Coordinates of C-alpha atoms and ligand atoms in Angstrom, one line a residue:
X1 CA -185.2 -121.2 -36.4
X2 CA -187.9 -121.3 -39.0
X3 CA -190.4 -123.9 -38.9
X4 CA -190.7 -124.4 -42.8
X5 CA -187.8 -126.5 -44.1
X6 CA -185.0 -124.8 -46.3
X7 CA -184.8 -125.7 -50.0
X8 CA -181.1 -126.9 -49.7
X9 CA -178.5 -127.1 -46.9
X10 CA -174.9 -127.7 -47.7
X11 CA -172.8 -128.5 -44.5
X12 CA -169.4 -129.7 -43.7
X13 CA -167.7 -127.6 -46.5
X14 CA -164.9 -125.0 -46.3
X15 CA -166.7 -121.9 -47.5
X16 CA -165.0 -119.3 -49.8
X17 CA -166.1 -115.8 -48.7
X18 CA -165.3 -112.1 -49.0
X19 CA -164.8 -109.8 -46.0
X20 CA -166.0 -106.0 -46.2
X21 CA -162.8 -105.2 -48.1
X22 CA -163.5 -107.9 -50.7
X23 CA -160.7 -110.0 -49.4
X24 CA -161.1 -113.5 -50.0
X25 CA -161.0 -115.7 -47.0
X26 CA -162.3 -119.3 -46.1
X27 CA -164.7 -120.3 -43.3
X28 CA -163.9 -123.9 -42.0
X29 CA -166.7 -126.4 -41.0
X30 CA -169.2 -124.2 -42.9
X31 CA -172.7 -124.6 -43.7
X32 CA -174.7 -122.7 -46.4
X33 CA -178.7 -122.5 -46.1
X34 CA -180.7 -121.8 -49.5
X35 CA -184.1 -120.6 -49.3
X36 CA -186.1 -119.3 -52.4
X37 CA -183.3 -119.4 -54.6
X38 CA -181.2 -117.2 -52.3
X39 CA -178.5 -117.8 -49.9
X40 CA -180.3 -117.3 -46.3
X41 CA -176.9 -117.7 -44.4
X42 CA -173.7 -119.0 -44.5
X43 CA -173.2 -120.3 -40.9
X44 CA -171.3 -123.4 -39.0
X45 CA -172.3 -126.9 -39.6
X46 CA -173.3 -127.2 -35.8
X47 CA -175.9 -124.6 -36.4
X48 CA -177.9 -126.2 -39.1
X49 CA -177.5 -130.0 -37.6
X50 CA -181.3 -129.9 -36.9
X51 CA -182.3 -127.5 -39.3
X52 CA -185.3 -129.2 -41.5
X53 CA -184.2 -129.1 -45.1
X54 CA -185.7 -130.5 -48.5
X55 CA -182.5 -131.2 -49.7
X56 CA -179.1 -131.8 -47.8
X57 CA -175.6 -132.2 -49.2
X58 CA -173.0 -133.3 -47.0
X59 CA -169.6 -131.6 -48.4
X60 CA -167.0 -132.9 -46.1
X61 CA -163.3 -132.3 -47.8
X62 CA -165.1 -130.1 -50.6
X63 CA -164.8 -126.6 -50.9
X64 CA -167.9 -124.5 -51.5
X65 CA -167.5 -121.3 -53.7
X66 CA -169.3 -119.1 -55.8
X67 CA -170.0 -120.2 -59.4
X68 CA -167.5 -119.3 -61.9
X69 CA -168.5 -116.9 -64.7
X70 CA -167.7 -117.0 -68.3
X71 CA -167.8 -113.4 -69.0
X72 CA -167.3 -113.7 -72.9
X73 CA -168.2 -116.8 -75.0
X74 CA -170.0 -117.9 -78.1
X75 CA -171.4 -120.9 -76.3
X76 CA -172.7 -122.8 -79.9
X77 CA -169.0 -122.6 -81.2
X78 CA -168.3 -125.7 -79.5
X79 CA -169.5 -127.5 -82.6
X80 CA -166.4 -126.0 -84.5
X81 CA -163.9 -127.0 -81.6
X82 CA -160.7 -128.3 -83.3
X83 CA -161.9 -127.3 -86.9
X84 CA -159.6 -124.2 -87.4
X85 CA -156.3 -125.1 -86.0
X86 CA -152.9 -123.4 -85.7
X87 CA -154.0 -120.3 -87.9
X88 CA -153.4 -116.6 -87.8
X89 CA -156.6 -114.7 -87.0
X90 CA -157.3 -113.4 -90.4
X91 CA -157.2 -116.9 -92.0
X92 CA -159.0 -118.4 -89.1
X93 CA -161.9 -116.0 -89.6
X94 CA -162.0 -116.0 -93.4
X95 CA -161.1 -119.4 -94.5
X96 CA -162.7 -121.4 -91.7
X97 CA -164.9 -119.9 -89.1
X98 CA -166.9 -117.3 -91.1
X99 CA -167.8 -119.8 -94.2
X100 CA -168.8 -122.3 -91.9
X101 CA -171.1 -119.8 -89.9
X102 CA -172.8 -119.0 -93.0
X103 CA -174.4 -122.4 -93.0
X104 CA -175.3 -122.0 -89.2
X105 CA -179.3 -122.9 -88.5
X106 CA -181.0 -122.3 -85.2
X107 CA -180.9 -126.3 -84.6
X108 CA -177.1 -126.2 -85.0
X109 CA -177.1 -123.3 -82.3
X110 CA -179.4 -125.2 -80.2
X111 CA -177.2 -128.3 -80.2
X112 CA -174.2 -126.4 -79.7
X113 CA -175.5 -124.5 -76.8
X114 CA -176.6 -127.9 -75.1
X115 CA -173.4 -129.1 -75.5
X116 CA -171.8 -126.1 -74.2
X117 CA -174.2 -125.8 -71.2
X118 CA -173.2 -129.6 -70.3
X119 CA -169.5 -128.5 -70.6
X120 CA -169.9 -125.4 -68.4
X121 CA -172.1 -127.0 -65.5
X122 CA -169.5 -129.9 -65.3
X123 CA -166.8 -127.4 -65.1
X124 CA -168.4 -125.1 -62.3
X125 CA -169.6 -122.4 -64.4
X126 CA -172.8 -121.1 -63.4
X127 CA -173.2 -118.2 -65.7
X128 CA -172.1 -117.4 -69.1
X129 CA -172.0 -114.1 -71.2
X130 CA -173.0 -115.4 -74.8
X131 CA -172.7 -113.4 -78.1
X132 CA -173.7 -115.0 -81.3
X133 CA -176.6 -115.8 -83.6
X134 CA -179.9 -117.3 -83.5
X135 CA -179.8 -116.5 -79.7
X136 CA -183.5 -117.3 -79.3
X137 CA -182.2 -121.0 -79.4
X138 CA -179.8 -120.3 -76.7
X139 CA -182.2 -118.7 -74.5
X140 CA -184.4 -121.8 -74.8
X141 CA -181.4 -124.0 -73.7
X142 CA -180.7 -121.6 -70.9
X143 CA -184.1 -121.5 -69.7
X144 CA -184.3 -125.6 -69.8
X145 CA -181.1 -126.5 -68.2
X146 CA -181.0 -124.2 -65.4
X147 CA -177.9 -122.0 -66.1
X148 CA -177.7 -118.3 -65.7
X149 CA -176.7 -116.2 -68.8
X150 CA -176.2 -112.9 -70.2
X151 CA -177.1 -113.2 -73.9
X152 CA -176.8 -110.9 -76.8
X153 CA -177.7 -111.3 -80.3
X154 CA -174.5 -110.4 -82.2
X155 CA -174.7 -108.2 -85.3
X156 CA -172.5 -106.8 -88.2
X157 CA -173.3 -103.6 -90.1
X158 CA -173.1 -105.7 -93.2
X159 CA -176.6 -107.0 -92.1
X160 CA -177.9 -103.6 -92.5
X161 CA -180.0 -101.7 -90.0
X162 CA -182.1 -105.3 -89.5
X163 CA -179.2 -106.4 -87.6
X164 CA -179.1 -103.7 -85.1
X165 CA -182.6 -104.0 -84.7
X166 CA -182.8 -107.7 -84.3
X167 CA -180.3 -107.4 -81.6
X168 CA -182.3 -104.7 -79.6
X169 CA -185.5 -106.7 -80.1
X170 CA -183.6 -109.8 -78.5
X171 CA -182.5 -108.0 -75.8
X172 CA -185.8 -106.5 -74.7
X173 CA -188.1 -109.8 -75.5
X174 CA -185.6 -112.0 -73.3
X175 CA -184.7 -109.5 -70.6
X176 CA -185.5 -110.8 -67.0
X177 CA -186.9 -114.2 -68.4
X178 CA -186.2 -117.6 -67.0
X179 CA -187.0 -116.7 -63.6
X180 CA -184.9 -113.8 -63.8
X181 CA -181.8 -115.9 -64.8
X182 CA -181.4 -114.3 -68.3
X183 CA -180.2 -110.9 -68.6
X184 CA -179.5 -109.4 -72.0
X185 CA -177.2 -107.1 -73.8
X186 CA -177.0 -105.3 -77.0
X187 CA -174.3 -107.1 -79.2
X188 CA -172.4 -105.2 -81.9
X189 CA -169.8 -107.6 -83.1
X190 CA -166.8 -105.2 -83.2
X191 CA -165.7 -101.8 -84.2
X192 CA -164.1 -103.2 -87.2
X193 CA -167.2 -105.0 -88.4
X194 CA -169.8 -102.2 -87.3
X195 CA -169.9 -98.5 -88.4
X196 CA -169.6 -95.7 -86.6
X197 CA -173.3 -94.9 -87.2
X198 CA -174.5 -98.1 -85.8
X199 CA -172.2 -97.8 -83.0
X200 CA -173.7 -94.5 -82.1
X201 CA -177.3 -95.9 -82.9
X202 CA -176.5 -98.6 -80.2
X203 CA -175.5 -96.5 -77.8
X204 CA -178.8 -94.5 -78.1
X205 CA -180.7 -97.7 -78.0
X206 CA -178.8 -98.7 -74.6
X207 CA -179.4 -95.6 -73.0
X208 CA -183.3 -95.5 -74.0
X209 CA -183.9 -99.1 -72.9
X210 CA -181.3 -99.3 -70.1
X211 CA -179.7 -102.1 -71.8
X212 CA -175.9 -102.8 -71.4
X213 CA -173.8 -103.4 -74.4
X214 CA -171.3 -106.3 -75.1
X215 CA -168.7 -105.8 -77.7
X216 CA -165.4 -107.3 -79.1
X217 CA -163.0 -104.4 -79.1
X218 CA -159.1 -103.9 -79.3
X219 CA -159.0 -107.6 -79.2
X220 CA -155.2 -107.2 -80.4
X221 CA -152.8 -104.9 -81.2
X222 CA -152.9 -105.3 -84.9
X223 CA -156.6 -103.9 -84.7
X224 CA -155.6 -100.7 -82.5
X225 CA -152.8 -100.1 -85.0
X226 CA -155.2 -100.4 -88.2
X227 CA -157.7 -98.3 -86.3
X228 CA -155.2 -95.7 -85.5
X229 CA -154.0 -95.5 -89.4
X230 CA -157.7 -95.6 -90.5
X231 CA -159.6 -93.1 -88.1
X232 CA -156.6 -91.5 -86.0
X233 CA -158.3 -93.0 -83.2
X234 CA -157.5 -96.2 -81.2
X235 CA -160.8 -98.8 -81.1
X236 CA -161.5 -97.6 -77.5
X237 CA -161.5 -94.2 -78.7
X238 CA -164.2 -95.2 -81.5
X239 CA -166.4 -96.3 -78.6
X240 CA -166.1 -93.2 -76.7
X241 CA -166.9 -91.2 -79.8
X242 CA -170.0 -93.4 -80.4
X243 CA -171.1 -92.9 -76.7
X244 CA -170.6 -96.4 -75.5
X245 CA -168.5 -95.5 -72.8
X246 CA -171.5 -93.8 -71.3
X247 CA -173.4 -97.3 -71.3
X248 CA -172.7 -100.3 -69.1
X249 CA -170.3 -101.7 -71.7
X250 CA -168.5 -105.1 -71.5
X251 CA -165.5 -105.3 -73.8
X252 CA -163.9 -108.4 -75.1
X253 CA -160.2 -109.0 -74.8
X254 CA -158.7 -105.7 -74.9
X255 CA -155.3 -106.9 -75.5
X256 CA -154.9 -104.2 -77.9
X257 CA -155.6 -101.2 -75.3
X258 CA -152.9 -98.8 -75.0
X259 CA -151.8 -96.2 -72.3
X260 CA -154.0 -93.3 -74.1
X261 CA -157.0 -95.5 -73.7
X262 CA -156.8 -95.8 -70.0
X263 CA -157.9 -92.3 -68.9
X264 CA -161.1 -92.8 -70.8
X265 CA -161.8 -96.3 -69.2
X266 CA -160.9 -94.9 -65.7
X267 CA -163.7 -92.2 -66.4
X268 CA -166.1 -94.5 -66.8
X269 CA -166.2 -95.4 -63.1
X270 CA -166.3 -98.8 -63.4
X271 CA -169.0 -99.0 -65.9
X272 CA -167.0 -100.5 -68.4
X273 CA -165.8 -103.7 -67.7
X274 CA -163.3 -106.0 -69.8
X275 CA -163.4 -110.0 -70.1
X276 CA -160.1 -111.8 -70.7
X277 CA -159.8 -115.0 -72.4
X278 CA -156.0 -115.8 -72.3
X279 CA -155.7 -119.1 -74.0
X280 CA -156.7 -117.8 -77.5
X281 CA -154.2 -115.0 -77.2
X282 CA -151.6 -117.5 -76.7
X283 CA -152.7 -119.8 -79.6
X284 CA -153.1 -116.7 -81.9
X285 CA -149.7 -115.8 -81.0
X286 CA -150.9 -112.2 -80.1
X287 CA -148.1 -110.2 -78.9
X288 CA -149.8 -108.9 -75.7
X289 CA -152.4 -109.8 -73.3
X290 CA -155.2 -107.8 -71.4
X291 CA -153.3 -105.3 -69.4
X292 CA -155.3 -106.3 -66.1
X293 CA -152.9 -104.3 -63.9
X294 CA -153.4 -101.1 -65.6
X295 CA -157.1 -101.9 -65.9
X296 CA -157.4 -102.5 -62.2
X297 CA -155.5 -99.2 -61.5
X298 CA -158.2 -97.5 -63.6
X299 CA -161.1 -99.1 -61.6
X300 CA -162.0 -101.5 -64.5
X301 CA -163.4 -104.6 -63.6
X302 CA -161.8 -107.6 -65.3
X303 CA -164.0 -110.8 -65.7
X304 CA -162.6 -114.2 -66.8
X305 CA -163.8 -115.7 -70.2
X306 CA -163.0 -118.6 -72.6
X307 CA -164.2 -116.8 -75.8
X308 CA -165.7 -119.6 -78.2
X309 CA -164.1 -123.2 -78.2
X310 CA -163.5 -122.7 -81.7
X311 CA -160.3 -120.8 -80.7
X312 CA -159.9 -121.5 -77.0
X313 CA -160.8 -125.5 -77.6
X314 CA -162.7 -125.4 -74.2
X315 CA -165.0 -123.5 -71.9
X316 CA -162.9 -124.1 -69.1
X317 CA -163.0 -120.9 -67.0
X318 CA -160.9 -122.6 -64.2
X319 CA -158.1 -122.7 -66.8
X320 CA -158.6 -119.0 -67.7
X321 CA -158.3 -118.4 -64.0
X322 CA -155.0 -120.3 -63.7
X323 CA -153.7 -118.9 -67.1
X324 CA -154.5 -115.3 -66.0
X325 CA -152.5 -115.5 -63.2
X326 CA -149.8 -117.2 -64.9
X327 CA -149.4 -114.6 -67.9
X328 CA -150.1 -111.9 -65.6
X329 CA -146.8 -112.7 -63.7
X330 CA -145.1 -113.4 -66.7
X331 CA -145.9 -110.1 -68.5
X332 CA -145.4 -108.0 -65.6
X333 CA -142.1 -109.5 -64.6
X334 CA -143.4 -109.9 -61.3
X335 CA -144.3 -113.3 -59.4
X336 CA -146.0 -111.0 -56.6
X337 CA -148.7 -109.6 -59.1
X338 CA -152.0 -111.5 -59.6
X339 CA -151.6 -113.9 -56.4
X340 CA -154.2 -116.7 -56.0
X341 CA -156.4 -114.6 -54.1
X342 CA -156.5 -111.7 -56.6
X343 CA -157.4 -114.6 -59.2
X344 CA -160.2 -115.6 -57.2
X345 CA -161.1 -112.0 -57.0
X346 CA -161.2 -111.9 -60.7
X347 CA -163.4 -115.3 -61.1
X348 CA -166.0 -114.0 -58.4
X349 CA -166.8 -110.3 -57.9
X350 CA -165.1 -108.9 -60.7
X351 CA -166.6 -111.3 -63.2
X352 CA -170.2 -110.9 -61.5
X353 CA -169.6 -107.2 -62.1
X354 CA -168.4 -107.6 -65.7
X355 CA -171.8 -109.1 -66.7
X356 CA -173.7 -106.7 -64.4
X357 CA -174.7 -109.2 -61.7
X358 CA -172.5 -107.6 -59.2
X359 CA -175.3 -107.0 -56.7
X360 CA -177.0 -110.6 -57.1
X361 CA -173.9 -113.1 -57.5
X362 CA -170.4 -113.4 -57.1
X363 CA -170.1 -114.0 -53.4
X364 CA -171.4 -116.5 -50.9
X365 CA -173.6 -114.0 -49.0
X366 CA -177.0 -113.6 -47.3
X367 CA -179.4 -112.5 -49.8
X368 CA -177.3 -113.5 -52.9
X369 CA -178.7 -115.7 -55.5
X370 CA -177.7 -119.4 -54.8
X371 CA -175.2 -119.8 -57.5
X372 CA -172.9 -122.3 -55.8
X373 CA -170.2 -125.2 -56.8
X374 CA -168.6 -127.7 -54.5
X375 CA -164.9 -128.6 -55.2
X376 CA -163.4 -131.9 -54.2
X377 CA -159.9 -131.6 -52.6
X378 CA -159.2 -135.1 -51.9
X379 CA -157.3 -135.9 -55.0
X380 CA -153.7 -136.3 -55.1
X381 CA -153.2 -133.3 -57.2
X382 CA -154.7 -131.2 -54.5
X383 CA -152.9 -132.6 -51.3
X384 CA -151.6 -131.3 -49.1
X385 CA -153.4 -128.0 -48.8
X386 CA -150.9 -125.4 -47.2
X387 CA -152.5 -122.4 -48.9
X388 CA -156.2 -123.0 -49.9
X389 CA -156.1 -120.3 -52.5
X390 CA -153.3 -121.4 -54.3
X391 CA -154.7 -125.0 -54.1
X392 CA -157.8 -123.8 -55.9
X393 CA -156.1 -121.5 -58.5
X394 CA -153.2 -123.8 -59.5
X395 CA -153.6 -127.4 -58.2
X396 CA -157.5 -127.7 -58.8
X397 CA -158.9 -128.3 -62.2
X398 CA -162.5 -128.0 -63.4
X399 CA -163.2 -131.8 -63.2
X400 CA -162.5 -131.7 -59.5
X401 CA -166.2 -129.9 -59.3
X402 CA -168.5 -132.2 -58.0
X403 CA -171.8 -130.4 -57.7
X404 CA -173.1 -127.2 -59.4
X405 CA -176.1 -125.4 -58.3
X406 CA -177.7 -122.4 -59.8
X407 CA -180.3 -120.3 -58.4
X408 CA -180.8 -122.9 -55.4
X409 CA -181.3 -125.8 -58.0
X410 CA -178.7 -128.5 -58.5
X411 CA -177.6 -128.9 -62.0
X412 CA -175.1 -131.5 -61.6
X413 CA -174.6 -133.8 -58.3
X414 CA -171.4 -135.9 -57.9
X415 CA -170.7 -135.1 -61.4
X416 CA -173.9 -136.3 -62.8
X417 CA -175.7 -133.8 -65.1
X418 CA -179.4 -133.5 -64.1
X419 CA -180.8 -131.3 -66.7
X420 CA -179.0 -132.3 -70.1
X421 CA -178.7 -135.4 -72.0
X422 CA -175.5 -135.3 -73.1
X423 CA -174.9 -138.6 -75.3
X424 CA -178.1 -137.6 -77.2
X425 CA -176.6 -134.2 -77.7
X426 CA -173.3 -135.7 -79.1
X427 CA -175.0 -138.1 -81.4
X428 CA -177.4 -135.6 -83.0
X429 CA -174.6 -132.9 -83.3
X430 CA -172.4 -135.6 -85.0
X431 CA -175.2 -136.0 -87.7
X432 CA -175.5 -132.5 -88.6
X433 CA -171.7 -132.0 -88.6
X434 CA -170.8 -132.6 -92.3
X435 CA -173.7 -129.9 -93.6
X436 CA -172.5 -127.3 -90.8
X437 CA -168.9 -127.6 -92.0
X438 CA -169.1 -127.7 -95.7
X439 CA -167.1 -124.8 -97.0
X440 CA -167.5 -125.8 -100.8
X441 CA -170.2 -122.9 -101.3
X442 CA -167.3 -120.4 -101.3
X443 CA -169.7 -117.8 -98.9
X444 CA -168.7 -116.3 -95.8
X445 CA -170.8 -114.2 -93.3
X446 CA -168.5 -111.6 -92.9
X447 CA -165.0 -110.5 -94.2
X448 CA -162.0 -109.9 -91.5
X449 CA -160.2 -107.0 -92.6
X450 CA -158.9 -104.7 -89.9
Ligands
ZN6 ZN1 -165.4 -113.5 -78.8

């Protein structure tokens, strides 16, 4: 036993662990030792009884699991939560969201990011992949509040070459900042808003600078049909033609991925990942969902996401996990598909891979960064426990998360946020909303025309 105290010891919990085949399992009466922001060991509570520690958390009745990862969101869009309801995708963009986003300032983005980070920490999210504008403001909030994030400055071709250049400049300047908690990506908006020339240039930038790319593509079946009619290519084939399937690519949604796309995606050997955010697909009444079973068969990691709260209404990845399991069962007509253990695999290792952090987080194991959440299962809705995986996926809620730890730092303890002042954020955001939501000017930042 080492003489210097550990930074953090969590004892008495049940720990969600993965075996060598990546099967999800649970270790009872466990302890987790954290030193220098890294998990030093996952051991028995008895083994650490006398271990000196700067901070100890007694977690009896709680499950320790890897923090959830929101693999695709637009965090500052929490400011638009509930503003564009019960609309088809085209009207949602053209009549509300894109007119409002033409008012966005860096201050709005910062406030939205603060609110979003508070929501995510409270919901057990320890890392998020963000794709938005004024991303310097989001990076500053991430650095301050202690979350981990994979950030990209979004751009449209309508912004001219400066959009693409700004995205690359952001990615290079912020890469590996905030003690390594911030990683970055190039962030073209989508194949229907970014030209083939810009997509090709983005793939070249990605290769030249070893940067991943985060993009919306084949979001729904309509987009695939329109792309076929216009170019004779599916959106995935457009990405392939631009060279983007040779980069580390994160595709948001993919509910319009069709059978002919699968060999292309399989050919990426896991370098292409897809983020699924099923709540929005239900809300927009899209006819299909992310083809998770086919993507898994093609070796494509599928991470869980919420998309922005303007469509999803929350940044609750816990809900995305339960919905993914339910919608996959329903879509495949197979109650045996996407079991709770599979859902937890998506929530942990696959989500970590989707945001290019597969070697750093996603599992509670020695050497991984200490991104840990503690979930209280003593509530009436989670008792009794016959199958712990099912309890976590289908009975527990994000509000059962009691403690959130990122990189060894406790960001929430016993539901108390330690790094963000939520009432102040809500009050200041309220003052800004009239200017932000004004649509009388008739401008839009972009036109939705797939
Ligand atoms: Zn999105």
